[in-house]
mmCIF file of C-alpha atoms in Angstrom:
data_model
loop_
_atom_site.group_PDB
_atom_site.id
_atom_site.type_symbol
_atom_site.label_atom_id
_atom_site.label_comp_id
_atom_site.label_asym_id
_atom_site.label_seq_id
_atom_site.Cartn_x
_atom_site.Cartn_y
_atom_site.Cartn_z
ATOM 1 C CA MET N 1 104.858 116.271 95.492
ATOM 2 C CA ILE N 2 106.923 113.314 96.535
ATOM 3 C CA VAL N 3 107.181 110.787 93.757
ATOM 4 C CA CYS N 4 109.472 108.198 95.280
ATOM 5 C CA VAL N 5 111.055 107.131 98.572
ATOM 6 C CA ALA N 6 113.719 104.486 99.085
ATOM 7 C CA VAL N 7 115.551 102.830 101.940
ATOM 8 C CA VAL N 8 118.985 101.462 101.113
ATOM 9 C CA GLY N 9 121.059 99.313 103.437
ATOM 10 C CA HIS N 10 124.660 99.780 104.424
ATOM 11 C CA GLN N 11 125.923 97.577 101.596
ATOM 12 C CA ASN N 12 123.830 99.510 99.099
ATOM 13 C CA ASN N 13 121.251 96.769 99.005
ATOM 14 C CA PRO N 14 117.675 98.027 98.569
ATOM 15 C CA LEU N 15 115.496 97.512 101.612
ATOM 16 C CA TYR N 16 112.400 99.346 100.544
ATOM 17 C CA LEU N 17 111.352 101.114 97.332
ATOM 18 C CA GLN N 18 108.059 102.838 96.818
ATOM 19 C CA SER N 19 106.941 105.175 94.126
ATOM 20 C CA PHE N 20 103.832 107.343 94.433
ATOM 21 C CA THR N 21 103.019 108.250 90.867
ATOM 22 C CA ALA N 22 100.658 106.400 88.588
ATOM 23 C CA ALA N 23 102.942 106.930 85.620
ATOM 24 C CA ASP N 24 105.138 104.240 84.144
ATOM 25 C CA ASP N 25 108.383 105.952 84.805
ATOM 26 C CA ALA N 26 108.851 104.018 88.023
ATOM 27 C CA LEU N 27 111.927 102.493 86.455
ATOM 28 C CA LYS N 28 113.364 105.918 85.695
ATOM 29 C CA LEU N 29 112.840 106.838 89.352
ATOM 30 C CA HIS N 30 114.660 103.736 90.462
ATOM 31 C CA HIS N 31 117.549 104.741 88.197
ATOM 32 C CA ILE N 32 117.625 108.148 89.769
ATOM 33 C CA ILE N 33 117.786 106.596 93.223
ATOM 34 C CA HIS N 34 120.607 104.384 92.083
ATOM 35 C CA CYS N 35 122.648 107.328 90.791
ATOM 36 C CA SER N 36 122.110 109.322 93.945
ATOM 37 C CA LEU N 37 123.666 106.495 95.954
ATOM 38 C CA ASP N 38 126.973 107.449 94.350
ATOM 39 C CA VAL N 39 126.533 111.014 95.527
ATOM 40 C CA VAL N 40 125.850 109.776 99.008
ATOM 41 C CA ASP N 41 129.012 107.679 99.041
ATOM 42 C CA GLU N 42 131.004 110.588 97.804
ATOM 43 C CA ARG N 43 129.679 112.824 100.531
ATOM 44 C CA VAL N 44 130.393 110.240 103.188
ATOM 45 C CA ASN N 45 133.908 109.335 102.154
ATOM 46 C CA ASN N 46 135.254 112.711 101.008
ATOM 47 C CA PRO N 47 133.895 115.363 103.318
ATOM 48 C CA LYS N 48 134.300 118.946 102.236
ATOM 49 C CA LYS N 49 135.803 119.767 105.517
ATOM 50 C CA SER N 50 136.445 117.347 108.382
ATOM 51 C CA GLY N 51 134.813 117.923 111.727
ATOM 52 C CA PRO N 52 131.134 118.348 112.364
ATOM 53 C CA THR N 53 130.032 117.717 108.792
ATOM 54 C CA LEU N 54 131.565 114.289 109.056
ATOM 55 C CA ASN N 55 128.861 113.347 111.517
ATOM 56 C CA GLU N 56 125.715 114.899 110.215
ATOM 57 C CA THR N 57 122.758 112.581 109.565
ATOM 58 C CA PHE N 58 120.873 114.899 107.187
ATOM 59 C CA LEU N 59 122.738 115.126 103.906
ATOM 60 C CA GLY N 60 120.586 117.748 102.213
ATOM 61 C CA MET N 61 119.884 117.979 98.502
ATOM 62 C CA LEU N 62 121.958 115.474 96.634
ATOM 63 C CA TYR N 63 121.476 116.732 93.110
ATOM 64 C CA PRO N 64 118.797 118.204 90.871
ATOM 65 C CA THR N 65 117.846 116.594 87.596
ATOM 66 C CA GLU N 66 115.539 118.105 84.961
ATOM 67 C CA ASN N 67 112.442 118.220 87.072
ATOM 68 C CA TYR N 68 113.318 116.248 90.180
ATOM 69 C CA LYS N 69 115.240 116.911 93.343
ATOM 70 C CA VAL N 70 116.725 114.179 95.490
ATOM 71 C CA TYR N 71 117.255 114.466 99.213
ATOM 72 C CA GLY N 72 119.247 112.096 101.379
ATOM 73 C CA TYR N 73 119.499 111.163 105.059
ATOM 74 C CA LEU N 74 121.982 108.831 106.646
ATOM 75 C CA THR N 75 121.392 106.979 109.914
ATOM 76 C CA ASN N 76 124.004 105.830 112.342
ATOM 77 C CA THR N 77 124.007 102.318 110.890
ATOM 78 C CA LYS N 78 124.811 103.572 107.373
ATOM 79 C CA VAL N 79 121.249 102.997 106.280
ATOM 80 C CA LYS N 80 120.269 105.637 103.738
ATOM 81 C CA PHE N 81 116.894 107.201 103.169
ATOM 82 C CA LEU N 82 116.353 108.811 99.764
ATOM 83 C CA MET N 83 113.475 110.983 98.674
ATOM 84 C CA VAL N 84 112.672 112.216 95.149
ATOM 85 C CA THR N 85 110.382 115.178 94.813
ATOM 86 C CA THR N 86 109.015 117.289 91.995
ATOM 87 C CA ASP N 87 108.445 120.398 94.071
ATOM 88 C CA LEU N 88 110.320 123.404 92.911
ATOM 89 C CA GLU N 89 110.422 125.144 96.258
ATOM 90 C CA VAL N 90 110.873 122.832 99.238
ATOM 91 C CA LYS N 91 111.738 124.215 102.640
ATOM 92 C CA ASP N 92 114.697 122.620 104.428
ATOM 93 C CA ALA N 93 112.795 122.304 107.684
ATOM 94 C CA ASP N 94 109.996 120.408 105.974
ATOM 95 C CA VAL N 95 112.389 117.896 104.517
ATOM 96 C CA ARG N 96 114.104 117.434 107.869
ATOM 97 C CA SER N 97 110.843 116.802 109.667
ATOM 98 C CA PHE N 98 109.785 114.392 106.900
ATOM 99 C CA PHE N 99 112.956 112.402 107.434
ATOM 100 C CA ARG N 100 112.433 112.390 111.206
ATOM 101 C CA LYS N 101 109.021 110.827 110.822
ATOM 102 C CA PHE N 102 110.476 108.444 108.232
ATOM 103 C CA HIS N 103 113.205 107.442 110.668
ATOM 104 C CA ALA N 104 110.624 106.811 113.390
ATOM 105 C CA ALA N 105 108.658 104.507 111.117
ATOM 106 C CA PHE N 106 111.859 102.745 110.063
ATOM 107 C CA VAL N 107 112.988 102.159 113.651
ATOM 108 C CA ASP N 108 109.590 100.620 114.460
ATOM 109 C CA ALA N 109 109.827 98.354 111.431
ATOM 110 C CA VAL N 110 113.325 97.186 112.319
ATOM 111 C CA SER N 111 112.371 96.509 115.944
ATOM 112 C CA ASN N 112 110.182 93.702 114.673
ATOM 113 C CA PRO N 113 111.837 90.527 115.979
ATOM 114 C CA PHE N 114 110.886 88.723 112.775
ATOM 115 C CA HIS N 115 112.666 91.217 110.617
ATOM 116 C CA VAL N 116 116.047 90.036 109.393
ATOM 117 C CA PRO N 117 118.411 92.940 109.075
ATOM 118 C CA GLY N 118 119.630 93.173 105.498
ATOM 119 C CA LYS N 119 116.486 91.725 103.964
ATOM 120 C CA LYS N 120 113.662 93.774 102.477
ATOM 121 C CA ILE N 121 111.153 95.364 104.765
ATOM 122 C CA THR N 122 107.874 93.526 104.210
ATOM 123 C CA SER N 123 105.727 95.033 106.895
ATOM 124 C CA LYS N 124 102.378 96.336 105.664
ATOM 125 C CA ILE N 125 102.083 98.693 108.576
ATOM 126 C CA PHE N 126 105.389 100.328 107.558
ATOM 127 C CA ALA N 127 104.059 100.843 104.016
ATOM 128 C CA GLU N 128 100.887 102.412 105.335
ATOM 129 C CA ARG N 129 102.761 104.756 107.624
ATOM 130 C CA ILE N 130 105.071 105.831 104.840
ATOM 131 C CA SER N 131 102.095 106.586 102.569
ATOM 132 C CA GLY N 132 100.584 108.644 105.373
ATOM 133 C CA ILE N 133 103.790 110.617 105.912
ATOM 134 C CA VAL N 134 104.173 111.262 102.158
ATOM 135 C CA LYS N 135 100.586 112.504 101.905
ATOM 136 C CA SER N 136 100.983 114.849 104.825
ATOM 137 C CA PHE N 137 104.224 116.187 103.365
ATOM 138 C CA GLY N 138 102.431 117.257 100.245
ATOM 139 C CA SER N 139 99.712 119.144 102.092
ATOM 140 C CA VAL N 140 102.192 121.052 104.276
ATOM 141 C CA THR N 141 104.133 122.537 101.398
ATOM 142 C CA ALA N 142 101.139 123.211 99.123
ATOM 143 C CA GLY N 143 100.258 126.880 98.946
ATOM 144 C CA MET B 1 94.602 123.517 140.344
ATOM 145 C CA ILE B 2 95.382 120.411 142.408
ATOM 146 C CA GLY B 3 96.221 121.006 146.010
ATOM 147 C CA VAL B 4 98.831 118.996 147.844
ATOM 148 C CA GLY B 5 97.300 115.820 149.123
ATOM 149 C CA LYS B 6 94.128 116.175 147.129
ATOM 150 C CA ILE B 7 93.444 113.847 144.196
ATOM 151 C CA LYS B 8 91.028 114.861 141.509
ATOM 152 C CA GLN B 9 88.281 112.292 141.384
ATOM 153 C CA TYR B 10 87.026 111.254 138.011
ATOM 154 C CA SER B 11 83.438 110.079 137.960
ATOM 155 C CA ASN B 12 84.022 108.163 134.782
ATOM 156 C CA VAL B 13 87.113 106.109 134.149
ATOM 157 C CA LEU B 14 87.013 107.129 130.481
ATOM 158 C CA ASP B 15 87.584 110.745 131.492
ATOM 159 C CA LYS B 16 90.970 110.081 133.013
ATOM 160 C CA PRO B 17 93.865 111.365 130.914
ATOM 161 C CA LEU B 18 95.940 108.727 129.146
ATOM 162 C CA SER B 19 99.175 108.216 130.979
ATOM 163 C CA ARG B 20 102.403 108.024 129.133
ATOM 164 C CA GLY B 21 103.061 104.652 130.628
ATOM 165 C CA ARG B 22 105.902 103.544 132.857
ATOM 166 C CA GLN B 23 109.226 103.739 131.069
ATOM 167 C CA GLU B 24 110.537 100.723 132.940
ATOM 168 C CA VAL B 25 110.063 97.005 132.851
ATOM 169 C CA SER B 26 109.894 95.081 136.096
ATOM 170 C CA LEU B 27 113.169 93.349 137.023
ATOM 171 C CA SER B 28 111.397 90.152 138.004
ATOM 172 C CA ALA B 29 109.681 89.906 134.649
ATOM 173 C CA PHE B 30 112.928 90.287 132.854
ATOM 174 C CA ALA B 31 114.663 87.810 135.216
ATOM 175 C CA PHE B 32 112.064 85.172 134.535
ATOM 176 C CA LEU B 33 112.264 85.712 130.803
ATOM 177 C CA PHE B 34 116.038 85.618 130.822
ATOM 178 C CA SER B 35 116.146 82.445 132.927
ATOM 179 C CA GLU B 36 113.788 80.783 130.461
ATOM 180 C CA LEU B 37 116.020 81.890 127.604
ATOM 181 C CA VAL B 38 119.043 80.362 129.288
ATOM 182 C CA GLN B 39 117.194 77.132 130.086
ATOM 183 C CA TYR B 40 115.826 76.826 126.555
ATOM 184 C CA SER B 41 119.248 77.383 125.075
ATOM 185 C CA GLN B 42 120.684 74.746 127.386
ATOM 186 C CA THR B 43 118.378 72.053 126.039
ATOM 187 C CA GLN B 44 119.349 72.857 122.487
ATOM 188 C CA VAL B 45 123.131 72.636 122.798
ATOM 189 C CA ASP B 46 125.687 70.035 123.794
ATOM 190 C CA ASN B 47 128.478 72.124 125.233
ATOM 191 C CA ILE B 48 129.200 75.400 126.925
ATOM 192 C CA ALA B 49 130.762 77.183 123.944
ATOM 193 C CA GLU B 50 127.528 76.642 121.944
ATOM 194 C CA LEU B 51 125.471 77.978 124.864
ATOM 195 C CA GLU B 52 127.607 81.088 125.044
ATOM 196 C CA ARG B 53 127.285 81.546 121.285
ATOM 197 C CA ARG B 54 123.508 81.272 121.366
ATOM 198 C CA LEU B 55 123.182 83.863 124.153
ATOM 199 C CA GLU B 56 125.543 86.157 122.253
ATOM 200 C CA ASP B 57 123.528 85.788 119.050
ATOM 201 C CA ALA B 58 120.381 86.654 120.940
ATOM 202 C CA GLY B 59 122.103 89.747 122.332
ATOM 203 C CA TYR B 60 123.404 90.722 118.914
ATOM 204 C CA ALA B 61 119.869 91.072 117.531
ATOM 205 C CA VAL B 62 118.927 93.266 120.508
ATOM 206 C CA GLY B 63 122.052 95.389 120.088
ATOM 207 C CA ALA B 64 121.329 96.155 116.416
ATOM 208 C CA ARG B 65 117.814 97.374 117.200
ATOM 209 C CA VAL B 66 118.888 99.290 120.286
ATOM 210 C CA LEU B 67 121.365 101.225 118.125
ATOM 211 C CA GLU B 68 118.722 102.205 115.623
ATOM 212 C CA LEU B 69 116.327 103.230 118.369
ATOM 213 C CA LEU B 70 118.819 105.295 120.339
ATOM 214 C CA CYS B 71 120.087 107.096 117.260
ATOM 215 C CA HIS B 72 116.615 108.099 116.477
ATOM 216 C CA ARG B 73 115.854 109.307 120.023
ATOM 217 C CA GLU B 74 119.067 111.221 120.410
ATOM 218 C CA LYS B 75 118.257 114.694 119.140
ATOM 219 C CA GLY B 76 121.938 115.333 118.502
ATOM 220 C CA ASN B 77 121.963 114.159 114.857
ATOM 221 C CA ARG B 78 125.469 112.924 115.235
ATOM 222 C CA ARG B 79 126.976 109.822 113.828
ATOM 223 C CA GLU B 80 129.870 108.360 115.785
ATOM 224 C CA THR B 81 132.943 107.800 113.692
ATOM 225 C CA ARG B 82 135.653 107.866 116.389
ATOM 226 C CA LEU B 83 136.520 104.936 118.589
ATOM 227 C CA LEU B 84 136.330 106.805 121.883
ATOM 228 C CA GLY B 85 133.056 108.322 120.784
ATOM 229 C CA ILE B 86 131.373 105.032 120.149
ATOM 230 C CA LEU B 87 132.830 103.512 123.315
ATOM 231 C CA SER B 88 131.555 106.317 125.551
ATOM 232 C CA PHE B 89 128.202 106.067 123.726
ATOM 233 C CA VAL B 90 127.956 102.374 124.647
ATOM 234 C CA HIS B 91 129.301 102.974 128.132
ATOM 235 C CA SER B 92 126.835 105.716 129.114
ATOM 236 C CA THR B 93 123.829 105.978 126.797
ATOM 237 C CA VAL B 94 123.254 102.333 125.975
ATOM 238 C CA TRP B 95 123.820 101.224 129.551
ATOM 239 C CA LYS B 96 121.477 103.914 130.843
ATOM 240 C CA VAL B 97 118.693 102.906 128.509
ATOM 241 C CA LEU B 98 119.109 99.151 129.189
ATOM 242 C CA PHE B 99 120.058 99.033 132.855
ATOM 243 C CA GLY B 100 119.065 102.442 134.233
ATOM 244 C CA LYS B 101 122.598 103.542 135.123
ATOM 245 C CA VAL B 102 125.939 104.083 133.429
ATOM 246 C CA ALA B 103 128.480 101.310 133.460
ATOM 247 C CA ASP B 104 130.947 101.310 136.346
ATOM 248 C CA SER B 105 134.127 101.869 134.373
ATOM 249 C CA LEU B 106 135.661 101.969 130.913
ATOM 250 C CA GLU B 107 139.306 101.092 130.642
ATOM 251 C CA LYS B 108 141.806 100.692 127.906
ATOM 252 C CA GLY B 109 143.715 97.400 127.895
ATOM 253 C CA THR B 110 147.378 97.609 128.679
ATOM 254 C CA GLU B 111 148.583 94.556 126.764
ATOM 255 C CA HIS B 112 147.144 95.201 123.309
ATOM 256 C CA GLU B 113 146.247 98.385 121.515
ATOM 257 C CA ASP B 114 142.885 97.183 120.365
ATOM 258 C CA GLU B 115 141.403 96.018 123.670
ATOM 259 C CA TYR B 116 139.005 97.911 125.845
ATOM 260 C CA MET B 117 137.099 96.820 128.916
ATOM 261 C CA ILE B 118 133.793 97.869 130.365
ATOM 262 C CA SER B 119 133.371 96.580 133.910
ATOM 263 C CA GLU B 120 130.474 96.326 136.188
ATOM 264 C CA LYS B 121 130.348 95.251 139.837
ATOM 265 C CA GLU B 122 127.362 93.049 139.109
ATOM 266 C CA LEU B 123 125.581 92.761 135.818
ATOM 267 C CA LEU B 124 121.839 93.141 136.061
ATOM 268 C CA VAL B 125 121.262 90.028 134.030
ATOM 269 C CA ASN B 126 123.426 87.979 136.415
ATOM 270 C CA ARG B 127 121.667 89.138 139.557
ATOM 271 C CA PHE B 128 119.658 86.033 140.068
ATOM 272 C CA ILE B 129 121.962 83.558 138.425
ATOM 273 C CA SER B 130 124.643 81.418 140.063
ATOM 274 C CA ILE B 131 126.819 79.254 137.871
ATOM 275 C CA PRO B 132 127.228 75.599 138.941
ATOM 276 C CA LYS B 133 130.810 74.535 139.461
ATOM 277 C CA ASP B 134 130.880 72.137 136.524
ATOM 278 C CA MET B 135 130.223 74.875 134.065
ATOM 279 C CA GLY B 136 133.632 76.382 134.564
ATOM 280 C CA ALA B 137 134.117 79.892 133.309
ATOM 281 C CA PHE B 138 130.755 80.402 131.687
ATOM 282 C CA ASN B 139 129.162 83.757 132.176
ATOM 283 C CA CYS B 140 125.557 84.644 131.330
ATOM 284 C CA GLY B 141 126.896 88.098 130.630
ATOM 285 C CA ALA B 142 127.493 86.685 127.177
ATOM 286 C CA PHE B 143 124.048 88.113 126.435
ATOM 287 C CA VAL B 144 125.259 91.620 127.286
ATOM 288 C CA ALA B 145 128.461 90.996 125.334
ATOM 289 C CA GLY B 146 126.211 90.161 122.365
ATOM 290 C CA ILE B 147 124.313 93.414 122.828
ATOM 291 C CA VAL B 148 127.562 95.411 122.777
ATOM 292 C CA ARG B 149 128.739 93.530 119.734
ATOM 293 C CA GLY B 150 125.432 94.309 117.941
ATOM 294 C CA VAL B 151 125.770 98.001 118.722
ATOM 295 C CA LEU B 152 129.405 98.213 117.629
ATOM 296 C CA ASP B 153 128.806 96.174 114.465
ATOM 297 C CA GLY B 154 125.843 98.289 113.403
ATOM 298 C CA ALA B 155 127.851 101.493 113.940
ATOM 299 C CA GLY B 156 130.662 100.228 111.744
ATOM 300 C CA PHE B 157 133.177 99.009 114.313
ATOM 301 C CA PRO B 158 133.479 95.237 113.944
ATOM 302 C CA ALA B 159 134.767 93.717 117.196
ATOM 303 C CA VAL B 160 134.922 90.502 119.184
ATOM 304 C CA VAL B 161 133.248 90.968 122.549
ATOM 305 C CA THR B 162 133.345 88.566 125.433
ATOM 306 C CA ALA B 163 132.324 88.544 129.105
ATOM 307 C CA HIS B 164 134.630 87.451 131.910
ATOM 308 C CA PHE B 165 134.595 87.110 135.591
ATOM 309 C CA VAL B 166 137.401 88.970 137.335
ATOM 310 C CA PRO B 167 137.926 88.059 140.990
ATOM 311 C CA MET B 168 138.506 91.063 143.244
ATOM 312 C CA GLU B 169 140.080 90.934 146.641
ATOM 313 C CA GLY B 170 137.875 91.973 149.462
ATOM 314 C CA GLN B 171 134.671 91.160 147.581
ATOM 315 C CA GLN B 172 132.761 87.965 147.700
ATOM 316 C CA ARG B 173 131.414 87.981 144.182
ATOM 317 C CA PRO B 174 133.770 88.544 141.297
ATOM 318 C CA ARG B 175 133.395 91.619 139.087
ATOM 319 C CA THR B 176 132.202 91.165 135.519
ATOM 320 C CA THR B 177 134.231 92.592 132.669
ATOM 321 C CA ILE B 178 133.144 92.949 129.074
ATOM 322 C CA LEU B 179 136.237 92.684 126.913
ATOM 323 C CA ILE B 180 136.043 94.412 123.540
ATOM 324 C CA LYS B 181 138.654 93.584 120.927
ATOM 325 C CA PHE B 182 138.382 95.703 117.772
ATOM 326 C CA ALA B 183 139.141 94.405 114.287
ATOM 327 C CA GLU B 184 142.225 95.450 112.376
ATOM 328 C CA GLU B 185 140.417 97.787 110.027
ATOM 329 C CA VAL B 186 138.972 99.776 112.876
ATOM 330 C CA LEU B 187 142.422 100.596 114.196
ATOM 331 C CA ARG B 188 143.687 101.470 110.760
ATOM 332 C CA ARG B 189 140.758 103.767 110.155
ATOM 333 C CA GLU B 190 141.193 105.356 113.550
ATOM 334 C CA SER B 191 144.862 106.130 112.914
ATOM 335 C CA ARG B 192 143.961 107.476 109.509
ATOM 336 C CA LEU B 193 141.410 109.862 111.031
ATOM 337 C CA GLY B 194 144.147 111.174 113.193
ATOM 338 C CA GLY B 195 143.258 109.651 116.564
#
């Protein structure tokens, strides 16, 4: 179950934040997103080994907290996608395909000529597509 | 099974399969649109430098979006961090998507360390444009220079990009060169990465 997704720009400015639980801990989720930005920066600037890992877009699991896991994805323009999930067992391939669809929706939103890069994404169609992708992610990993 | 020369007839137009659509835009449509863009910009500015800047800004917006789109379409999952990598990306992939072919040549400047040139015998955008004599050295390729600047900026390589006419002997029309001058920090980062 995905509880929160976020898009963060290349200067760590938030471009899109959406939480999918009815509970009031939306603020806590935002804090978790904020902390995982540090992990992303650390991975980008100090690679474990130089070479191919320097260029990967999918960053994998960033860190686990008490009942959440955070996954990250970095595009070529240093825009970061972050995803917080409560699933205990999440397959790597599922997360990758989730981020691919997310990236497709993001590219469509940015191609809007009225979108100013660096400002928040206000397109309703983008929000609907993201909700659709999140819902279909849940049904794939269930069972 | 469709035989050679036979076309399957559909009784109802709704039964025809949906085509993927042509992946190209007609050159004349783009030429009209571009000429309108240049004319519109001309009415808004007072001098040539402003006109060049407006075209470049228009190209910059295109470049930023093209970068996002191409990185998503490329299945390679690679992020370019090296100078030569991003230059060859611009030179082949971006050119292929925009103009249908790779650029004619990519050269390193001899005078300065941070200059590179992409040259083209005739830019597609300039095909139907001739510059009047009183406009001096203005080149509508400033639009393409803006696209390149947008791509480089988005990828993390700030640069100053300009378009120039370079006269060639033996050819009637001069060649167009896009001159890319990278910022200081790019060169420092490049030497740090061990280029």
